[in-house]
XYZ file of C-alpha atoms in Angstrom:
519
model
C -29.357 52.391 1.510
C -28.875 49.206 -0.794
C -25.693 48.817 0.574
C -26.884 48.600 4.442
C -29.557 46.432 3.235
C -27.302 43.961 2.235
C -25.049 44.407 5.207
C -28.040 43.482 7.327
C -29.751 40.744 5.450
C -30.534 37.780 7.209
C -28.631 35.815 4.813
C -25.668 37.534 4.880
C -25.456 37.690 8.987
C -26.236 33.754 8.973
C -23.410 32.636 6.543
C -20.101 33.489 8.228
C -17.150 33.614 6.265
C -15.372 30.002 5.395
C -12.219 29.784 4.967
C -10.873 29.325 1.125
C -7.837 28.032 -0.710
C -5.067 26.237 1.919
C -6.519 27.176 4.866
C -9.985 25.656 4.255
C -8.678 22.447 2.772
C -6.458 22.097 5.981
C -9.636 22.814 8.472
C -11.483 19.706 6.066
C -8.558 17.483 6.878
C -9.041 17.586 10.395
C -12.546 17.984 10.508
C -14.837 15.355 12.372
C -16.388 14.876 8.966
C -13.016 12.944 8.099
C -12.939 10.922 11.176
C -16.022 9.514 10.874
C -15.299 8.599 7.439
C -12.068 7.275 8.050
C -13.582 5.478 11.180
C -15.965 3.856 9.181
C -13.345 2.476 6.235
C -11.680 0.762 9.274
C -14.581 -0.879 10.868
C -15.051 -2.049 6.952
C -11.497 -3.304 6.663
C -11.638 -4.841 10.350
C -15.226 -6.684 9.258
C -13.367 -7.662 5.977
C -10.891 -9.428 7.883
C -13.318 -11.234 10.124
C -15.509 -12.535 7.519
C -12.323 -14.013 5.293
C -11.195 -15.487 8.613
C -11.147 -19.718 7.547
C -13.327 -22.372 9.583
C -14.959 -22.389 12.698
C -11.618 -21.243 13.806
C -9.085 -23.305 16.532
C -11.760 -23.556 18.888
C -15.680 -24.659 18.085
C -17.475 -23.158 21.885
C -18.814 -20.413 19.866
C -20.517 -22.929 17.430
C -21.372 -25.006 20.456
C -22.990 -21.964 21.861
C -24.889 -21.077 18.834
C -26.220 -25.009 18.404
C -27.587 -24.564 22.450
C -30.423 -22.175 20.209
C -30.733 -23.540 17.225
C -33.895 -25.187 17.445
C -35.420 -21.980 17.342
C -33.420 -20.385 14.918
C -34.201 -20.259 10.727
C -32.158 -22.258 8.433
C -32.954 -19.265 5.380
C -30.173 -17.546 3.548
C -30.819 -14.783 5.500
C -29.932 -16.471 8.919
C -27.071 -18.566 7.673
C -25.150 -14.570 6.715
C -26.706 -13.314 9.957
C -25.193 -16.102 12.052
C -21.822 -16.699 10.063
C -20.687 -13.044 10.386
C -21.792 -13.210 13.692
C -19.793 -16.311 14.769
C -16.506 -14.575 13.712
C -16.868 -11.344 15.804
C -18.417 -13.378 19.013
C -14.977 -15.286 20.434
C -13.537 -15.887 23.231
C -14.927 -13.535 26.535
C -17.524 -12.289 23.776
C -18.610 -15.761 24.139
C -20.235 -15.090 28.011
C -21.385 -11.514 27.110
C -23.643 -12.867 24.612
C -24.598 -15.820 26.499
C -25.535 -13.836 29.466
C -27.370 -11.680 27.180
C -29.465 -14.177 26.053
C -30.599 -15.881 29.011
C -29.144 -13.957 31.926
C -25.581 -14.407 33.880
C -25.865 -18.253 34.869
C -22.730 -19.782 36.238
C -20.641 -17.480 38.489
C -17.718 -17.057 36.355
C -19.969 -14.935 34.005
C -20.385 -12.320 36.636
C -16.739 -11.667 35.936
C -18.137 -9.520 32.626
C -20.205 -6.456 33.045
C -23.921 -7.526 34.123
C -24.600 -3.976 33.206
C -23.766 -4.692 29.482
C -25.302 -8.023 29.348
C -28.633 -6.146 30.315
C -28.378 -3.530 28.155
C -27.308 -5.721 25.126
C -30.521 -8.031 26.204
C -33.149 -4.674 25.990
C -31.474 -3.858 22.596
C -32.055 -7.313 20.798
C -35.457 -7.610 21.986
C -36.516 -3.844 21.464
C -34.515 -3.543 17.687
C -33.658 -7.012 16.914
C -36.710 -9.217 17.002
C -37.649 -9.792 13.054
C -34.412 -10.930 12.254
C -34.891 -14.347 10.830
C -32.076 -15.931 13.037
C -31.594 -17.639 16.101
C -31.970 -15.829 20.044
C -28.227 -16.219 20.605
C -27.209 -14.921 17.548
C -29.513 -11.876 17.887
C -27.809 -10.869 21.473
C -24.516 -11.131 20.173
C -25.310 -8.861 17.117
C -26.929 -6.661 19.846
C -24.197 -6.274 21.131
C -22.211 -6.068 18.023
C -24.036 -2.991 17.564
C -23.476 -1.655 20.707
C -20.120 -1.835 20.528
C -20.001 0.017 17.463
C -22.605 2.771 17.602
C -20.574 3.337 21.421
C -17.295 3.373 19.366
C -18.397 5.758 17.065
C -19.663 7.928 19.803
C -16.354 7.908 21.608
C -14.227 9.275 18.547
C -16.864 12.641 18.646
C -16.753 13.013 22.195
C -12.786 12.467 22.217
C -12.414 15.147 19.867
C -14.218 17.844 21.297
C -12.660 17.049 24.568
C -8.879 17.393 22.546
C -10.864 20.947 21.193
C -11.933 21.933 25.029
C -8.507 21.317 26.703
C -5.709 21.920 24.379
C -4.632 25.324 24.845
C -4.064 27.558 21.605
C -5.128 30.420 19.852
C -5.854 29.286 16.702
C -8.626 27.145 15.387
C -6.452 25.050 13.089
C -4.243 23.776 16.321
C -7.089 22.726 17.858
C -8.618 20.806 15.197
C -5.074 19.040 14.051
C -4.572 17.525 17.848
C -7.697 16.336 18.134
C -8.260 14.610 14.662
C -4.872 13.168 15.622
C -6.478 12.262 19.005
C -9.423 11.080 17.396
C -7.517 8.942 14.730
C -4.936 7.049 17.079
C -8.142 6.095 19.220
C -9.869 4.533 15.820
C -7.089 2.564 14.787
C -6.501 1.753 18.668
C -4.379 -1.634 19.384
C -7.721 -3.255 20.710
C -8.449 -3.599 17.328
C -11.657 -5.816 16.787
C -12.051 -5.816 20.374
C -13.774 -2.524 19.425
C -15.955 -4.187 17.266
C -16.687 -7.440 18.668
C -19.762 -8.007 21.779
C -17.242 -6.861 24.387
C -17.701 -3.614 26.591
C -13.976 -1.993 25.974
C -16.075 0.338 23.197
C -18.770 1.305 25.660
C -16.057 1.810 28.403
C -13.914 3.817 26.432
C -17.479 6.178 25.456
C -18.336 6.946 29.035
C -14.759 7.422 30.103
C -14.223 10.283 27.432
C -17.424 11.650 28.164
C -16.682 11.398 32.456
C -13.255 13.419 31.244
C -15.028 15.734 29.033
C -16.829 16.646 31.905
C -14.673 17.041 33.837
C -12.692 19.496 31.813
C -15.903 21.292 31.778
C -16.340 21.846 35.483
C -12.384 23.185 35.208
C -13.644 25.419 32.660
C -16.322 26.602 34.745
C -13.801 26.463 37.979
C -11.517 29.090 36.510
C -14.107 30.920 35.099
C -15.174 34.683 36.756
C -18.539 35.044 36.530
C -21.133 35.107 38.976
C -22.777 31.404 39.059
C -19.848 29.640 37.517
C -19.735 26.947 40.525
C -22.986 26.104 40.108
C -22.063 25.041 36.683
C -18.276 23.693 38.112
C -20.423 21.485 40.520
C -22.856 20.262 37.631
C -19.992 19.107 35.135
C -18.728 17.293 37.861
C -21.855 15.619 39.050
C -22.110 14.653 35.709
C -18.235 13.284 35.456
C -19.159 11.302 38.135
C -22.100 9.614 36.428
C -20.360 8.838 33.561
C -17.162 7.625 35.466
C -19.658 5.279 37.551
C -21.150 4.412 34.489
C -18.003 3.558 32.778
C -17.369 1.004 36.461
C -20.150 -0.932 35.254
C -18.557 -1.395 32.016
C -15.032 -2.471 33.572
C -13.842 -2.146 37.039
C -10.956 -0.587 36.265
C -13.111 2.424 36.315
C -12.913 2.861 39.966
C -9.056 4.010 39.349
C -10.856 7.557 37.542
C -12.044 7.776 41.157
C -8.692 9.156 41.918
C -9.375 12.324 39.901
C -11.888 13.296 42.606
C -9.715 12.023 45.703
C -7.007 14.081 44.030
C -9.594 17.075 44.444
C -10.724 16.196 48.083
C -6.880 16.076 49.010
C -6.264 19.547 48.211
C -9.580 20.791 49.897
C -8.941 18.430 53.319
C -6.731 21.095 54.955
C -8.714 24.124 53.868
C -11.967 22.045 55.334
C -12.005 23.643 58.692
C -11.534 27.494 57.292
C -14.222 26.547 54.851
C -16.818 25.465 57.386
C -16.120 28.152 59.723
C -16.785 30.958 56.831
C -19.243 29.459 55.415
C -18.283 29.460 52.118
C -21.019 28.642 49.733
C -19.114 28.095 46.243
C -16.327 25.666 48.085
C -18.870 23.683 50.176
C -20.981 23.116 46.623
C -17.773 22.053 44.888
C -16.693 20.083 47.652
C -20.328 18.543 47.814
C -19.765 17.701 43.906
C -17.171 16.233 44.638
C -17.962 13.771 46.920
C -20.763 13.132 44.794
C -19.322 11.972 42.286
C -16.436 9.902 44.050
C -19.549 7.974 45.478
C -21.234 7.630 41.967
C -17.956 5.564 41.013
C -18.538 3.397 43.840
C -21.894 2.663 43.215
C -20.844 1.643 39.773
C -18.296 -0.885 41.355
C -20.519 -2.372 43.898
C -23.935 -1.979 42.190
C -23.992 -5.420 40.057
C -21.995 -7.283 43.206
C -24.744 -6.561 45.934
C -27.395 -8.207 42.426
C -24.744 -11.075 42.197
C -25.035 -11.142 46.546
C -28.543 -11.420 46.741
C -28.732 -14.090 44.174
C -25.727 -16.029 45.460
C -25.559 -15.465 48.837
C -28.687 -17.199 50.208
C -29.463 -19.528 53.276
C -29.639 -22.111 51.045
C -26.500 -21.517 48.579
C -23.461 -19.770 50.322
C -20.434 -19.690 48.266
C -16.787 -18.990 49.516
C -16.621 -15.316 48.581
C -19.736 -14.588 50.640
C -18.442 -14.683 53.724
C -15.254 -12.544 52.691
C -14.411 -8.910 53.440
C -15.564 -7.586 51.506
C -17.501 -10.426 49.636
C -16.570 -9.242 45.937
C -17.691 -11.801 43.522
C -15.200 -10.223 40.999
C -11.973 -10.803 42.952
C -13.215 -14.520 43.597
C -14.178 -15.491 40.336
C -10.882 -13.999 38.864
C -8.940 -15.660 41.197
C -10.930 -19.008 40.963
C -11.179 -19.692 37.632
C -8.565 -17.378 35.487
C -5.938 -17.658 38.547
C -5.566 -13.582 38.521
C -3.621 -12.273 41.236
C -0.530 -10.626 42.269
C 2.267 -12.353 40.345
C 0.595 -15.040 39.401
C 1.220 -14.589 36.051
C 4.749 -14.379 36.213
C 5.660 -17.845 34.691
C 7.879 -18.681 31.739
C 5.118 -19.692 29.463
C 3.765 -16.118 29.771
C 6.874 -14.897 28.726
C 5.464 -14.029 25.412
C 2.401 -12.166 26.167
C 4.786 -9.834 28.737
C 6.450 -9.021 25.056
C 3.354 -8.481 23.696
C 2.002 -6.021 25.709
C 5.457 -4.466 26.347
C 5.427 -1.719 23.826
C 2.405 -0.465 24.683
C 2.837 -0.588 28.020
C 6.112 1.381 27.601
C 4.032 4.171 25.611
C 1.585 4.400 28.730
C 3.666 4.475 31.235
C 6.157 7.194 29.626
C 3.445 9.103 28.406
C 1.725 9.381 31.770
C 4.453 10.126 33.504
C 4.947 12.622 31.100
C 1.926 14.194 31.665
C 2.300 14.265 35.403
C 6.106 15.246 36.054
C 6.202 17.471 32.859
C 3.063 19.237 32.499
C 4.716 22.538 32.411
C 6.952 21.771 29.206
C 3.886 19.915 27.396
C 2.121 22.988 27.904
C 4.756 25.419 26.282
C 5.061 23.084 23.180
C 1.738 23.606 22.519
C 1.826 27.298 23.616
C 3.215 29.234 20.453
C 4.815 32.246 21.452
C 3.762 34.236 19.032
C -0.093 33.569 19.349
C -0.517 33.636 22.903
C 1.400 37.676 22.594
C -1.928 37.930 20.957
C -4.074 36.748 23.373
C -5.710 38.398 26.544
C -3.362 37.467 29.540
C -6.491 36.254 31.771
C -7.303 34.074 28.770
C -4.326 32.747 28.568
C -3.610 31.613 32.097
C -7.091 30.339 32.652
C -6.419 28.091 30.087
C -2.771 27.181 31.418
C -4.491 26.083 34.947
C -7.122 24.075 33.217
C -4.310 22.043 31.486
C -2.109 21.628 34.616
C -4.731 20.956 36.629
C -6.275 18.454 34.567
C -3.521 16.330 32.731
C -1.807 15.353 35.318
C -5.148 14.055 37.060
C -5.744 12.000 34.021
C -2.330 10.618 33.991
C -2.931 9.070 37.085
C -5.193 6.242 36.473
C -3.623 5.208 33.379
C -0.057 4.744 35.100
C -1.759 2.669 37.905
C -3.774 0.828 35.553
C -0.066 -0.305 33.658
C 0.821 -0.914 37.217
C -1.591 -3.399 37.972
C -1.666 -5.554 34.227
C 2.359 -6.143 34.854
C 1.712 -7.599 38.221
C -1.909 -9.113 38.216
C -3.594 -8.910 35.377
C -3.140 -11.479 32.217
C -1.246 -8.557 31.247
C -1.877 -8.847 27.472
C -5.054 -7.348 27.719
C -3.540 -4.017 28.386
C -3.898 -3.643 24.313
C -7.106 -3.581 24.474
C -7.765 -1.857 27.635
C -5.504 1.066 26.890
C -8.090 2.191 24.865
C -10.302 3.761 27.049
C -7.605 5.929 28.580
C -6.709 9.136 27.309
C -3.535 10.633 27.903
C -1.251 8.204 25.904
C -3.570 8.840 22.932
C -2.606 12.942 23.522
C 0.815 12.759 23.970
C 1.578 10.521 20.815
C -0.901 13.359 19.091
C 1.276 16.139 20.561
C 4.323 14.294 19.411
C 3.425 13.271 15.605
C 1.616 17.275 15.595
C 5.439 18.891 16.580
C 7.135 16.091 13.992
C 4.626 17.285 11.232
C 5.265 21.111 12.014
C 9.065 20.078 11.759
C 8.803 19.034 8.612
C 6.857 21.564 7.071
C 8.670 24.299 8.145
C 12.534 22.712 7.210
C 10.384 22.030 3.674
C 9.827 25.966 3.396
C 11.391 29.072 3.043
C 14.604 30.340 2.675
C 18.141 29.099 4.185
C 18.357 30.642 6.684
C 14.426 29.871 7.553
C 15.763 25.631 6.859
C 18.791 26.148 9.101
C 16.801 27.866 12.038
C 13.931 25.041 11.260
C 16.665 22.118 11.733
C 17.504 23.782 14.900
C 14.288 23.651 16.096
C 13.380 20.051 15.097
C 16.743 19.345 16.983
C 15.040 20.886 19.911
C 11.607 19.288 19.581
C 13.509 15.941 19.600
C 15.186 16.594 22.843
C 12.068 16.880 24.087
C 10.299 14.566 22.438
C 13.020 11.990 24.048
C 12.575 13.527 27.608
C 8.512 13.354 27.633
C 8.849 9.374 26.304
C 11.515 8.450 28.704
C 14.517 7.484 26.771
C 17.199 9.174 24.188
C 16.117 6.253 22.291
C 12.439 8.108 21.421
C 14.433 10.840 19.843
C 15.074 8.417 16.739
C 11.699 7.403 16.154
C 9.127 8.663 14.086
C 5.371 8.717 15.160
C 4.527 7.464 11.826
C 6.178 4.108 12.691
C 4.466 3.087 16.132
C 1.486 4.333 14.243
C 1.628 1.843 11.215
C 2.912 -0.657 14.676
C -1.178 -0.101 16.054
C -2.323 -0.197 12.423
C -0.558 -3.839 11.989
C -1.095 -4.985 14.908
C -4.964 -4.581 15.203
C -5.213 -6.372 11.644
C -3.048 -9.250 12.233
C -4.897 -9.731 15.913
C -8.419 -9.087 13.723
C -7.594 -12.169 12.012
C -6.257 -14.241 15.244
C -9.531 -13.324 17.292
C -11.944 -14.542 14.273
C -10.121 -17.667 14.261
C -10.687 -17.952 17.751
C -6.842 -17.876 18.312
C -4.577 -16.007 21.009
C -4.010 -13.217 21.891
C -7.132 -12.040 23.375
């Protein structure tokens, strides 16, 4: 009787077993717990590097800027530490997201960074932000300093529990490895302090993991055989919508995730009439979704244009771009007054910042075409054999369609997005953009997850166990070359592109707080 007592006890049914010895020290080195912590020692070391930056740095607008306010600002101690960490995190485009925070978007060139933002940033100083003995200007840019941060934070968690949701595996540990790996390569992210500073790349990069969390969601739900699973499909991807739409107000590249959803509507277009004639709830609800939340993306596109039209476009004050079709003031004020367009940065002097942004762009584009040509074989290196024997068979190929079906969707945007910075963009930005797409961040986790297993197992075991091992890490970097493109990928090691990002971000840390290229 003593012994079913204690069987049953509350405490005993509420305290599963943990895992001891090697197998719970590897689940606590790929735990959240460690991301966070590691995220935070690198927002330290990034801050570290700001504040040590020298001077007022090359160029003094931010100082100018601050003096506008400075009347009404406090000359304490306080204010002076306030301000001067401030100053080296608020440079160059941070520069018109603070200003416009402060007092509202007032020339037109400053519609050219998100209004949405701006506005938010604005409600955050003056809800939060208001005792701090400093001046107005300096209180929207640490607003959104902030922002930018707490939204960078947010977007490791969410990015790792979409890595948990759509790798497929068996095991627990497999899971958890890809996406601290995930989770890691987006913290120490080429962008750098552009993930720190008053820009919205951090807040982009949030709602675009949680639009494709979503979204894996309503796959999960798709694939799924119970009863009211569509409802639940058709909610996820209302809500991937939202956040996609969201994520437009941030950037515009946003409205390329729209193509996740056209991809969807493609597929259902010949099927429409069948559909319609049979009535067919579930598909019609999907389809309904779907639509939805293409439309939600649009609204976030044209949403702070039609506020820019109805401030611009008056009787009274008509500029050129009013009268276009359609009258964007993004495309005008790009064109006008940072001369984007197609080719136009294709001069000699920008020579340089096409070698900057080549390496990365490489990575992106051979990792999304990876993704979409070669879905199959990424699936099968992640699919051990001997695990998925294990596994129920529905289990298993439910979770095989939600990866093809949803990689190769994601893929998309990010390989247009390349596309577009080579030929209109000032393409260096694409190392800072980058970071709000996913798929480059899960193949390089993939490929530095099958280069650690390599090692490990050549490390262990017998001879025979080595030789069999060096065959397979022969194999894995056959593939390995194949899913980046070249034979040339087959003699790297992940760990060297990683310390690349890791070098990178800290020497362009420094450049940025000195107010210096690139940016």
């Amino acid at each position: 009787m003593n012994v079913l007592k204690t069987y049953l006890s509350p405490t005993r049914i509420s305290q599963p077993a943990v895992p001891r010895g090697k197998a719970g020290k590897r689940l606590e080195e790929t735990s959240l717990s460690r991301v966070i912590r590691i995220f935070w020692t690198w927002k330290g070391l990034l801050l570290l590097v700001a504040l040590l930056a020298p001077g007022q740095g090359y160029d003094t607008s931010t100082q100018i800027a601050f003096d506008q306010d400075q009347p009404k600002g406090s000359s304490s101690f306080v204010s002076q530490v306030i301000e001067y960490a401030v100053l080296r995190l608020t440079r160059w485009d941070a520069i018109y997201f603070a200003s416009s925070s402060w007092r509202g978007p007032l020339y037109e060139q400053e519609w050219a960074f998100s209004w949405v933002f701006s506005r938010l940033s604005c409600k955050t100083a003056n809800a939060f932000l208001w005792p701090l003995p400093c001046s107005e200007i300096a209180r929207h840019a640490l607003s959104g300093i902030c922002l930018s941060h707490l939204s960078h934070f947010l977007a490791i968690i969410v990015l790792y529990h979409l890595i948990h949701s759509l790798i497929p595996s068996a095991t627990l540990s497999f899971k958890r490895q890809l996406a601290f790996a995930t989770a890691c390569l987006h913290v120490f992210s080429p962008a750098g302090l552009f993930l720190s500073a008053p820009y919205a790349e951090s807040t982009f990069a949030l709602l675009s993991f949680l639009g494709c969390y979503c979204y894996v969601k309503a796959i999960e739900n798709r694939y799924h055989r119970f009863a009211d699973a569509y409802q639940l499909d058709a909610c996820w991807t209302v809500a991937a919508g939202l956040s996609f739409g969201l994520a437009t107000t941030m950037r515009t590249n946003g409205l390329l995730n729209g193509i996740i959803f056209a991809w969807d509507i493609y597929l259902v277009v010949p099927r429409l009439p069948q559909i319609l004639r049979n009535r067919n709830g579930e598909e019609i609800t999907r389809l309904f979704a779907t639509l939805t939340s293409g439309i939600s993306i649009a609204i976030g596109f044209t949403l702070p244009q039609i506020v820019a039209y109805t401030e611009y476009c008056t009787p009274n004050n008509t500029r050129p771009w009013c009268t276009a079709f359609p009258p964007s003031i993004y495309s005008f004020v790009q064109k006008e007054y940072w001369n984007v367009g197609l080719f136009r940065y294709w001069t000699l002097n920008n020579l340089p910042l096409f070698l900057l942004a080549a390496p990365l762009g490489y990575v992106m584009i051979a990792t999304a075409l990876s993704a979409l040509l070669q879905t199959e074989k990424l699936y099968t290196s992640l699919a051990e054999k001997k695990i998925v024997e294990t596994q129920n068979p529905h289990t298993i190929e439910r979770e095989k369609r939600i990866f093809v079906h949803v990689l190769p969707r994601l893929a998309v945007p990010q390989l247009i997005l390349v596309g577009m910075a080579v030929t209109g963009f000032h393409v260096q930005i694409l190392n800072r953009i980058s970071s709000g797409y996913v798929v480059w961040y899960i193949v390089l986790a993939v490929w530095i997850q099958m280069d650690s297993d390599a090692l490990e197992t050549v490390g262990e075991g017998s001879a025979e166990d080595e030789a069999n091992a060096r065959i397979r890490e022969k194999k894995k970097k056959r593939f390995v070359g194949s899913m980046m493109g070249s034979a040339f990928a087959q003699r790297l090691r992940p760990e060297w592109l990683f310390r690349a990002m890791v070098m990178y971000a800290l020497v362009q840390g420094g450049l940025y707080a000195c107010f210096l290229p690139p940016a």
